[in-house]
PDB file of N, CA and C in Angstrom:
ATOM      1  N   MET A   1    -110.489 -31.743  12.214  1.00  0.00           N
ATOM      2  CA  MET A   1    -110.070 -30.913  11.100  1.00  0.00           C
ATOM      3  C   MET A   1    -109.374 -29.647  11.595  1.00  0.00           C
ATOM      4  N   ASP A   2    -109.836 -29.140  12.739  1.00  0.00           N
ATOM      5  CA  ASP A   2    -109.214 -27.935  13.286  1.00  0.00           C
ATOM      6  C   ASP A   2    -107.762 -28.168  13.673  1.00  0.00           C
ATOM      7  N   GLN A   3    -107.431 -29.388  14.079  1.00  0.00           N
ATOM      8  CA  GLN A   3    -106.048 -29.690  14.442  1.00  0.00           C
ATOM      9  C   GLN A   3    -105.126 -29.537  13.242  1.00  0.00           C
ATOM     10  N   PHE A   4    -105.604 -29.929  12.071  1.00  0.00           N
ATOM     11  CA  PHE A   4    -104.794 -29.826  10.862  1.00  0.00           C
ATOM     12  C   PHE A   4    -104.567 -28.364  10.496  1.00  0.00           C
ATOM     13  N   ILE A   5    -105.624 -27.570  10.569  1.00  0.00           N
ATOM     14  CA  ILE A   5    -105.512 -26.146  10.244  1.00  0.00           C
ATOM     15  C   ILE A   5    -104.630 -25.445  11.269  1.00  0.00           C
ATOM     16  N   ASP A   6    -104.808 -25.784  12.552  1.00  0.00           N
ATOM     17  CA  ASP A   6    -103.991 -25.163  13.596  1.00  0.00           C
ATOM     18  C   ASP A   6    -102.515 -25.520  13.440  1.00  0.00           C
ATOM     19  N   ALA A   7    -102.214 -26.764  13.102  1.00  0.00           N
ATOM     20  CA  ALA A   7    -100.816 -27.168  12.892  1.00  0.00           C
ATOM     21  C   ALA A   7    -100.224 -26.434  11.704  1.00  0.00           C
ATOM     22  N   TYR A   8    -101.009 -26.275  10.657  1.00  0.00           N
ATOM     23  CA  TYR A   8    -100.540 -25.564   9.466  1.00  0.00           C
ATOM     24  C   TYR A   8    -100.266 -24.097   9.796  1.00  0.00           C
ATOM     25  N   LYS A   9    -101.181 -23.466  10.529  1.00  0.00           N
ATOM     26  CA  LYS A   9    -100.987 -22.065  10.929  1.00  0.00           C
ATOM     27  C   LYS A   9     -99.770 -21.924  11.833  1.00  0.00           C
ATOM     28  N   LEU A  10     -99.582 -22.890  12.735  1.00  0.00           N
ATOM     29  CA  LEU A  10     -98.442 -22.845  13.647  1.00  0.00           C
ATOM     30  C   LEU A  10     -97.131 -22.838  12.880  1.00  0.00           C
ATOM     31  N   VAL A  11     -97.015 -23.700  11.889  1.00  0.00           N
ATOM     32  CA  VAL A  11     -95.764 -23.811  11.137  1.00  0.00           C
ATOM     33  C   VAL A  11     -95.601 -22.650  10.170  1.00  0.00           C
ATOM     34  N   VAL A  12     -96.648 -22.323   9.420  1.00  0.00           N
ATOM     35  CA  VAL A  12     -96.515 -21.347   8.338  1.00  0.00           C
ATOM     36  C   VAL A  12     -96.598 -19.907   8.831  1.00  0.00           C
ATOM     37  N   LEU A  13     -97.541 -19.589   9.687  1.00  0.00           N
ATOM     38  CA  LEU A  13     -97.748 -18.196  10.075  1.00  0.00           C
ATOM     39  C   LEU A  13     -96.967 -17.793  11.321  1.00  0.00           C
ATOM     40  N   LYS A  14     -97.052 -18.590  12.373  1.00  0.00           N
ATOM     41  CA  LYS A  14     -96.437 -18.189  13.637  1.00  0.00           C
ATOM     42  C   LYS A  14     -94.936 -18.450  13.679  1.00  0.00           C
ATOM     43  N   ASN A  15     -94.482 -19.477  12.992  1.00  0.00           N
ATOM     44  CA  ASN A  15     -93.061 -19.844  13.023  1.00  0.00           C
ATOM     45  C   ASN A  15     -92.493 -19.910  11.621  1.00  0.00           C
ATOM     46  N   TYR A  16     -92.762 -18.899  10.813  1.00  0.00           N
ATOM     47  CA  TYR A  16     -92.391 -18.913   9.399  1.00  0.00           C
ATOM     48  C   TYR A  16     -90.909 -19.211   9.201  1.00  0.00           C
ATOM     49  N   ALA A  17     -90.042 -18.496   9.898  1.00  0.00           N
ATOM     50  CA  ALA A  17     -88.597 -18.688   9.736  1.00  0.00           C
ATOM     51  C   ALA A  17     -87.933 -18.969  11.077  1.00  0.00           C
ATOM     52  N   ASN A  18     -88.628 -19.674  11.941  1.00  0.00           N
ATOM     53  CA  ASN A  18     -88.097 -20.007  13.252  1.00  0.00           C
ATOM     54  C   ASN A  18     -87.363 -21.345  13.162  1.00  0.00           C
ATOM     55  N   PHE A  19     -86.047 -21.285  13.289  1.00  0.00           N
ATOM     56  CA  PHE A  19     -85.233 -22.492  13.193  1.00  0.00           C
ATOM     57  C   PHE A  19     -84.806 -22.993  14.567  1.00  0.00           C
ATOM     58  N   GLU A  20     -85.328 -22.399  15.609  1.00  0.00           N
ATOM     59  CA  GLU A  20     -84.987 -22.804  16.970  1.00  0.00           C
ATOM     60  C   GLU A  20     -86.202 -23.447  17.622  1.00  0.00           C
ATOM     61  N   GLY A  21     -85.937 -24.285  18.593  1.00  0.00           N
ATOM     62  CA  GLY A  21     -87.020 -24.938  19.297  1.00  0.00           C
ATOM     63  C   GLY A  21     -87.329 -26.301  18.709  1.00  0.00           C
ATOM     64  N   ARG A  22     -88.500 -26.784  19.059  1.00  0.00           N
ATOM     65  CA  ARG A  22     -88.884 -28.138  18.672  1.00  0.00           C
ATOM     66  C   ARG A  22     -90.272 -28.129  18.047  1.00  0.00           C
ATOM     67  N   LEU A  23     -90.530 -29.139  17.249  1.00  0.00           N
ATOM     68  CA  LEU A  23     -91.843 -29.326  16.639  1.00  0.00           C
ATOM     69  C   LEU A  23     -92.212 -30.792  16.808  1.00  0.00           C
ATOM     70  N   GLY A  24     -93.329 -31.033  17.458  1.00  0.00           N
ATOM     71  CA  GLY A  24     -93.758 -32.400  17.735  1.00  0.00           C
ATOM     72  C   GLY A  24     -94.098 -33.187  16.476  1.00  0.00           C
ATOM     73  N   ARG A  25     -94.102 -34.489  16.639  1.00  0.00           N
ATOM     74  CA  ARG A  25     -94.369 -35.388  15.518  1.00  0.00           C
ATOM     75  C   ARG A  25     -95.742 -35.142  14.910  1.00  0.00           C
ATOM     76  N   GLY A  26     -96.759 -35.002  15.748  1.00  0.00           N
ATOM     77  CA  GLY A  26     -98.116 -34.810  15.241  1.00  0.00           C
ATOM     78  C   GLY A  26     -98.268 -33.527  14.448  1.00  0.00           C
ATOM     79  N   ALA A  27     -97.759 -32.426  14.997  1.00  0.00           N
ATOM     80  CA  ALA A  27     -97.862 -31.136  14.305  1.00  0.00           C
ATOM     81  C   ALA A  27     -97.088 -31.162  12.993  1.00  0.00           C
ATOM     82  N   PHE A  28     -95.922 -31.799  13.003  1.00  0.00           N
ATOM     83  CA  PHE A  28     -95.121 -31.871  11.781  1.00  0.00           C
ATOM     84  C   PHE A  28     -95.856 -32.632  10.689  1.00  0.00           C
ATOM     85  N   TRP A  29     -96.398 -33.802  11.011  1.00  0.00           N
ATOM     86  CA  TRP A  29     -97.053 -34.612   9.984  1.00  0.00           C
ATOM     87  C   TRP A  29     -98.386 -34.020   9.546  1.00  0.00           C
ATOM     88  N   ARG A  30     -99.071 -33.305  10.450  1.00  0.00           N
ATOM     89  CA  ARG A  30    -100.289 -32.600  10.021  1.00  0.00           C
ATOM     90  C   ARG A  30     -99.938 -31.491   9.046  1.00  0.00           C
ATOM     91  N   PHE A  31     -98.843 -30.772   9.307  1.00  0.00           N
ATOM     92  CA  PHE A  31     -98.377 -29.741   8.371  1.00  0.00           C
ATOM     93  C   PHE A  31     -98.044 -30.359   7.020  1.00  0.00           C
ATOM     94  N   VAL A  32     -97.338 -31.475   7.026  1.00  0.00           N
ATOM     95  CA  VAL A  32     -96.959 -32.141   5.775  1.00  0.00           C
ATOM     96  C   VAL A  32     -98.206 -32.586   5.018  1.00  0.00           C
ATOM     97  N   LEU A  33     -99.192 -33.137   5.707  1.00  0.00           N
ATOM     98  CA  LEU A  33    -100.405 -33.617   5.048  1.00  0.00           C
ATOM     99  C   LEU A  33    -101.197 -32.470   4.425  1.00  0.00           C
ATOM    100  N   VAL A  34    -101.397 -31.380   5.172  1.00  0.00           N
ATOM    101  CA  VAL A  34    -102.127 -30.227   4.626  1.00  0.00           C
ATOM    102  C   VAL A  34    -101.367 -29.643   3.446  1.00  0.00           C
ATOM    103  N   ASN A  35    -100.062 -29.526   3.564  1.00  0.00           N
ATOM    104  CA  ASN A  35     -99.243 -29.009   2.471  1.00  0.00           C
ATOM    105  C   ASN A  35     -99.357 -29.912   1.242  1.00  0.00           C
ATOM    106  N   PHE A  36     -99.347 -31.214   1.438  1.00  0.00           N
ATOM    107  CA  PHE A  36     -99.473 -32.172   0.335  1.00  0.00           C
ATOM    108  C   PHE A  36    -100.829 -32.032  -0.361  1.00  0.00           C
ATOM    109  N   ILE A  37    -101.893 -31.910   0.417  1.00  0.00           N
ATOM    110  CA  ILE A  37    -103.235 -31.779  -0.161  1.00  0.00           C
ATOM    111  C   ILE A  37    -103.358 -30.489  -0.957  1.00  0.00           C
ATOM    112  N   ILE A  38    -102.872 -29.377  -0.408  1.00  0.00           N
ATOM    113  CA  ILE A  38    -102.931 -28.100  -1.124  1.00  0.00           C
ATOM    114  C   ILE A  38    -102.118 -28.179  -2.412  1.00  0.00           C
ATOM    115  N   THR A  39    -100.955 -28.800  -2.349  1.00  0.00           N
ATOM    116  CA  THR A  39    -100.113 -28.936  -3.539  1.00  0.00           C
ATOM    117  C   THR A  39    -100.799 -29.777  -4.614  1.00  0.00           C
ATOM    118  N   ILE A  40    -101.423 -30.865  -4.228  1.00  0.00           N
ATOM    119  CA  ILE A  40    -102.129 -31.717  -5.189  1.00  0.00           C
ATOM    120  C   ILE A  40    -103.288 -30.956  -5.826  1.00  0.00           C
ATOM    121  N   VAL A  41    -104.073 -30.245  -5.017  1.00  0.00           N
ATOM    122  CA  VAL A  41    -105.211 -29.484  -5.554  1.00  0.00           C
ATOM    123  C   VAL A  41    -104.729 -28.415  -6.525  1.00  0.00           C
ATOM    124  N   LEU A  42    -103.695 -27.667  -6.150  1.00  0.00           N
ATOM    125  CA  LEU A  42    -103.173 -26.633  -7.049  1.00  0.00           C
ATOM    126  C   LEU A  42    -102.599 -27.241  -8.323  1.00  0.00           C
ATOM    127  N   SER A  43    -101.976 -28.387  -8.213  1.00  0.00           N
ATOM    128  CA  SER A  43    -101.427 -29.049  -9.394  1.00  0.00           C
ATOM    129  C   SER A  43    -102.534 -29.484 -10.349  1.00  0.00           C
ATOM    130  N   ILE A  44    -103.595 -30.051  -9.814  1.00  0.00           N
ATOM    131  CA  ILE A  44    -104.725 -30.466 -10.654  1.00  0.00           C
ATOM    132  C   ILE A  44    -105.379 -29.256 -11.307  1.00  0.00           C
ATOM    133  N   LEU A  45    -105.574 -28.188 -10.531  1.00  0.00           N
ATOM    134  CA  LEU A  45    -106.159 -26.969 -11.098  1.00  0.00           C
ATOM    135  C   LEU A  45    -105.257 -26.373 -12.172  1.00  0.00           C
ATOM    136  N   ALA A  46    -103.959 -26.421 -11.946  1.00  0.00           N
ATOM    137  CA  ALA A  46    -103.020 -25.870 -12.927  1.00  0.00           C
ATOM    138  C   ALA A  46    -103.057 -26.657 -14.230  1.00  0.00           C
ATOM    139  N   GLN A  47    -103.149 -27.970 -14.127  1.00  0.00           N
ATOM    140  CA  GLN A  47    -103.209 -28.786 -15.338  1.00  0.00           C
ATOM    141  C   GLN A  47    -104.537 -28.630 -16.061  1.00  0.00           C
ATOM    142  N   THR A  48    -105.582 -28.330 -15.307  1.00  0.00           N
ATOM    143  CA  THR A  48    -106.906 -28.204 -15.904  1.00  0.00           C
ATOM    144  C   THR A  48    -107.145 -26.825 -16.499  1.00  0.00           C
ATOM    145  N   PHE A  49    -106.785 -25.775 -15.757  1.00  0.00           N
ATOM    146  CA  PHE A  49    -107.161 -24.420 -16.152  1.00  0.00           C
ATOM    147  C   PHE A  49    -106.029 -23.564 -16.690  1.00  0.00           C
ATOM    148  N   GLY A  50    -104.798 -24.002 -16.556  1.00  0.00           N
ATOM    149  CA  GLY A  50    -103.721 -23.296 -17.229  1.00  0.00           C
ATOM    150  C   GLY A  50    -102.888 -22.355 -16.387  1.00  0.00           C
ATOM    151  N   VAL A  51    -102.445 -21.293 -17.042  1.00  0.00           N
ATOM    152  CA  VAL A  51    -101.364 -20.431 -16.565  1.00  0.00           C
ATOM    153  C   VAL A  51    -101.638 -19.788 -15.209  1.00  0.00           C
ATOM    154  N   VAL A  52    -102.845 -19.333 -14.972  1.00  0.00           N
ATOM    155  CA  VAL A  52    -103.137 -18.641 -13.711  1.00  0.00           C
ATOM    156  C   VAL A  52    -102.882 -19.561 -12.520  1.00  0.00           C
ATOM    157  N   PHE A  53    -103.326 -20.789 -12.618  1.00  0.00           N
ATOM    158  CA  PHE A  53    -103.124 -21.711 -11.509  1.00  0.00           C
ATOM    159  C   PHE A  53    -101.691 -22.231 -11.449  1.00  0.00           C
ATOM    160  N   TRP A  54    -100.986 -22.262 -12.575  1.00  0.00           N
ATOM    161  CA  TRP A  54     -99.560 -22.597 -12.533  1.00  0.00           C
ATOM    162  C   TRP A  54     -98.815 -21.534 -11.741  1.00  0.00           C
ATOM    163  N   LEU A  55     -99.183 -20.277 -11.944  1.00  0.00           N
ATOM    164  CA  LEU A  55     -98.560 -19.189 -11.195  1.00  0.00           C
ATOM    165  C   LEU A  55     -98.851 -19.341  -9.700  1.00  0.00           C
ATOM    166  N   ALA A  56    -100.096 -19.652  -9.360  1.00  0.00           N
ATOM    167  CA  ALA A  56    -100.454 -19.864  -7.957  1.00  0.00           C
ATOM    168  C   ALA A  56     -99.676 -21.041  -7.372  1.00  0.00           C
ATOM    169  N   TYR A  57     -99.536 -22.099  -8.155  1.00  0.00           N
ATOM    170  CA  TYR A  57     -98.805 -23.290  -7.719  1.00  0.00           C
ATOM    171  C   TYR A  57     -97.337 -22.961  -7.446  1.00  0.00           C
ATOM    172  N   VAL A  58     -96.712 -22.236  -8.353  1.00  0.00           N
ATOM    173  CA  VAL A  58     -95.299 -21.871  -8.202  1.00  0.00           C
ATOM    174  C   VAL A  58     -95.108 -20.924  -7.021  1.00  0.00           C
ATOM    175  N   LEU A  59     -95.977 -19.934  -6.888  1.00  0.00           N
ATOM    176  CA  LEU A  59     -95.872 -18.997  -5.766  1.00  0.00           C
ATOM    177  C   LEU A  59     -96.068 -19.711  -4.430  1.00  0.00           C
ATOM    178  N   TYR A  60     -97.004 -20.639  -4.382  1.00  0.00           N
ATOM    179  CA  TYR A  60     -97.221 -21.410  -3.158  1.00  0.00           C
ATOM    180  C   TYR A  60     -95.977 -22.235  -2.820  1.00  0.00           C
ATOM    181  N   ALA A  61     -95.414 -22.888  -3.816  1.00  0.00           N
ATOM    182  CA  ALA A  61     -94.212 -23.701  -3.589  1.00  0.00           C
ATOM    183  C   ALA A  61     -93.052 -22.840  -3.099  1.00  0.00           C
ATOM    184  N   LEU A  62     -92.872 -21.680  -3.699  1.00  0.00           N
ATOM    185  CA  LEU A  62     -91.791 -20.787  -3.274  1.00  0.00           C
ATOM    186  C   LEU A  62     -92.031 -20.250  -1.865  1.00  0.00           C
ATOM    187  N   ALA A  63     -93.278 -19.942  -1.553  1.00  0.00           N
ATOM    188  CA  ALA A  63     -93.597 -19.400  -0.229  1.00  0.00           C
ATOM    189  C   ALA A  63     -93.387 -20.433   0.872  1.00  0.00           C
ATOM    190  N   LEU A  64     -93.458 -21.708   0.534  1.00  0.00           N
ATOM    191  CA  LEU A  64     -93.348 -22.754   1.547  1.00  0.00           C
ATOM    192  C   LEU A  64     -91.956 -23.329   1.692  1.00  0.00           C
ATOM    193  N   ILE A  65     -90.990 -22.819   0.961  1.00  0.00           N
ATOM    194  CA  ILE A  65     -89.622 -23.335   1.084  1.00  0.00           C
ATOM    195  C   ILE A  65     -89.078 -23.074   2.487  1.00  0.00           C
ATOM    196  N   VAL A  66     -89.143 -21.838   2.934  1.00  0.00           N
ATOM    197  CA  VAL A  66     -88.571 -21.485   4.241  1.00  0.00           C
ATOM    198  C   VAL A  66     -89.312 -22.171   5.390  1.00  0.00           C
ATOM    199  N   PRO A  67     -90.649 -22.098   5.475  1.00  0.00           N
ATOM    200  CA  PRO A  67     -91.289 -22.785   6.602  1.00  0.00           C
ATOM    201  C   PRO A  67     -91.141 -24.304   6.545  1.00  0.00           C
ATOM    202  N   GLY A  68     -91.029 -24.872   5.351  1.00  0.00           N
ATOM    203  CA  GLY A  68     -90.816 -26.311   5.248  1.00  0.00           C
ATOM    204  C   GLY A  68     -89.465 -26.723   5.805  1.00  0.00           C
ATOM    205  N   ILE A  69     -88.441 -25.963   5.462  1.00  0.00           N
ATOM    206  CA  ILE A  69     -87.101 -26.243   5.995  1.00  0.00           C
ATOM    207  C   ILE A  69     -87.073 -26.000   7.499  1.00  0.00           C
ATOM    208  N   ALA A  70     -87.705 -24.913   7.938  1.00  0.00           N
ATOM    209  CA  ALA A  70     -87.741 -24.601   9.370  1.00  0.00           C
ATOM    210  C   ALA A  70     -88.463 -25.698  10.148  1.00  0.00           C
ATOM    211  N   ALA A  71     -89.552 -26.218   9.600  1.00  0.00           N
ATOM    212  CA  ALA A  71     -90.274 -27.304  10.269  1.00  0.00           C
ATOM    213  C   ALA A  71     -89.394 -28.550  10.348  1.00  0.00           C
ATOM    214  N   GLY A  72     -88.662 -28.839   9.290  1.00  0.00           N
ATOM    215  CA  GLY A  72     -87.758 -29.981   9.305  1.00  0.00           C
ATOM    216  C   GLY A  72     -86.658 -29.829  10.342  1.00  0.00           C
ATOM    217  N   VAL A  73     -86.107 -28.629  10.442  1.00  0.00           N
ATOM    218  CA  VAL A  73     -85.058 -28.362  11.437  1.00  0.00           C
ATOM    219  C   VAL A  73     -85.614 -28.524  12.846  1.00  0.00           C
ATOM    220  N   ARG A  74     -86.791 -27.952  13.110  1.00  0.00           N
ATOM    221  CA  ARG A  74     -87.377 -28.061  14.449  1.00  0.00           C
ATOM    222  C   ARG A  74     -87.764 -29.503  14.769  1.00  0.00           C
ATOM    223  N   ARG A  75     -88.176 -30.260  13.757  1.00  0.00           N
ATOM    224  CA  ARG A  75     -88.488 -31.680  13.979  1.00  0.00           C
ATOM    225  C   ARG A  75     -87.220 -32.454  14.317  1.00  0.00           C
ATOM    226  N   LEU A  76     -86.114 -32.153  13.636  1.00  0.00           N
ATOM    227  CA  LEU A  76     -84.843 -32.797  13.975  1.00  0.00           C
ATOM    228  C   LEU A  76     -84.412 -32.436  15.391  1.00  0.00           C
ATOM    229  N   HIS A  77     -84.628 -31.181  15.794  1.00  0.00           N
ATOM    230  CA  HIS A  77     -84.308 -30.790  17.165  1.00  0.00           C
ATOM    231  C   HIS A  77     -85.132 -31.607  18.160  1.00  0.00           C
ATOM    232  N   ASP A  78     -86.385 -31.908  17.801  1.00  0.00           N
ATOM    233  CA  ASP A  78     -87.248 -32.683  18.685  1.00  0.00           C
ATOM    234  C   ASP A  78     -86.723 -34.102  18.867  1.00  0.00           C
ATOM    235  N   THR A  79     -85.983 -34.605  17.889  1.00  0.00           N
ATOM    236  CA  THR A  79     -85.394 -35.948  18.000  1.00  0.00           C
ATOM    237  C   THR A  79     -83.944 -35.891  18.484  1.00  0.00           C
ATOM    238  N   ASN A  80     -83.538 -34.735  19.010  1.00  0.00           N
ATOM    239  CA  ASN A  80     -82.190 -34.514  19.540  1.00  0.00           C
ATOM    240  C   ASN A  80     -81.098 -34.688  18.490  1.00  0.00           C
ATOM    241  N   LYS A  81     -81.398 -34.248  17.286  1.00  0.00           N
ATOM    242  CA  LYS A  81     -80.407 -34.262  16.210  1.00  0.00           C
ATOM    243  C   LYS A  81     -80.154 -32.826  15.763  1.00  0.00           C
ATOM    244  N   SER A  82     -79.034 -32.631  15.102  1.00  0.00           N
ATOM    245  CA  SER A  82     -78.678 -31.305  14.616  1.00  0.00           C
ATOM    246  C   SER A  82     -79.590 -30.897  13.465  1.00  0.00           C
ATOM    247  N   GLY A  83     -80.002 -29.646  13.473  1.00  0.00           N
ATOM    248  CA  GLY A  83     -80.826 -29.120  12.398  1.00  0.00           C
ATOM    249  C   GLY A  83     -80.100 -29.054  11.073  1.00  0.00           C
ATOM    250  N   TRP A  84     -78.777 -29.074  11.119  1.00  0.00           N
ATOM    251  CA  TRP A  84     -77.986 -29.024   9.890  1.00  0.00           C
ATOM    252  C   TRP A  84     -78.200 -30.270   9.034  1.00  0.00           C
ATOM    253  N   LEU A  85     -78.698 -31.339   9.621  1.00  0.00           N
ATOM    254  CA  LEU A  85     -78.942 -32.566   8.858  1.00  0.00           C
ATOM    255  C   LEU A  85     -79.983 -32.366   7.763  1.00  0.00           C
ATOM    256  N   VAL A  86     -80.799 -31.336   7.883  1.00  0.00           N
ATOM    257  CA  VAL A  86     -81.807 -31.071   6.849  1.00  0.00           C
ATOM    258  C   VAL A  86     -81.143 -30.724   5.520  1.00  0.00           C
ATOM    259  N   LEU A  87     -79.915 -30.248   5.565  1.00  0.00           N
ATOM    260  CA  LEU A  87     -79.198 -29.879   4.343  1.00  0.00           C
ATOM    261  C   LEU A  87     -78.791 -31.092   3.509  1.00  0.00           C
ATOM    262  N   ILE A  88     -78.826 -32.270   4.094  1.00  0.00           N
ATOM    263  CA  ILE A  88     -78.493 -33.482   3.342  1.00  0.00           C
ATOM    264  C   ILE A  88     -79.443 -33.649   2.162  1.00  0.00           C
ATOM    265  N   GLY A  89     -80.667 -33.209   2.321  1.00  0.00           N
ATOM    266  CA  GLY A  89     -81.648 -33.313   1.247  1.00  0.00           C
ATOM    267  C   GLY A  89     -81.334 -32.459   0.038  1.00  0.00           C
ATOM    268  N   PHE A  90     -80.417 -31.518   0.169  1.00  0.00           N
ATOM    269  CA  PHE A  90     -80.066 -30.632  -0.938  1.00  0.00           C
ATOM    270  C   PHE A  90     -78.829 -31.094  -1.701  1.00  0.00           C
ATOM    271  N   ILE A  91     -78.239 -32.199  -1.274  1.00  0.00           N
ATOM    272  CA  ILE A  91     -77.070 -32.733  -1.976  1.00  0.00           C
ATOM    273  C   ILE A  91     -77.563 -33.515  -3.190  1.00  0.00           C
ATOM    274  N   PRO A  92     -77.060 -33.184  -4.375  1.00  0.00           N
ATOM    275  CA  PRO A  92     -77.535 -33.897  -5.574  1.00  0.00           C
ATOM    276  C   PRO A  92     -77.028 -35.327  -5.647  1.00  0.00           C
TER     277      PRO A  92
END
């Protein structure tokens, strides 16, 4: 369990807007899993209890935009691909 928390802290706190370097497969997927679980819990709480948790859900989602993109860029660097490829996900 500590590996999941450490991977999450590594991506979110220590490398919040770091778009350089590499991020290993394990750390990336642990970050994605913890982020997914937190998002699901906040979503359930928001649907159950209302506006306060919707605000928490939205703030959490907004706070994770930059580290999520940065993690994707560093993961692409780890596979020897350009970090600019992460922008493909923003094309409608």
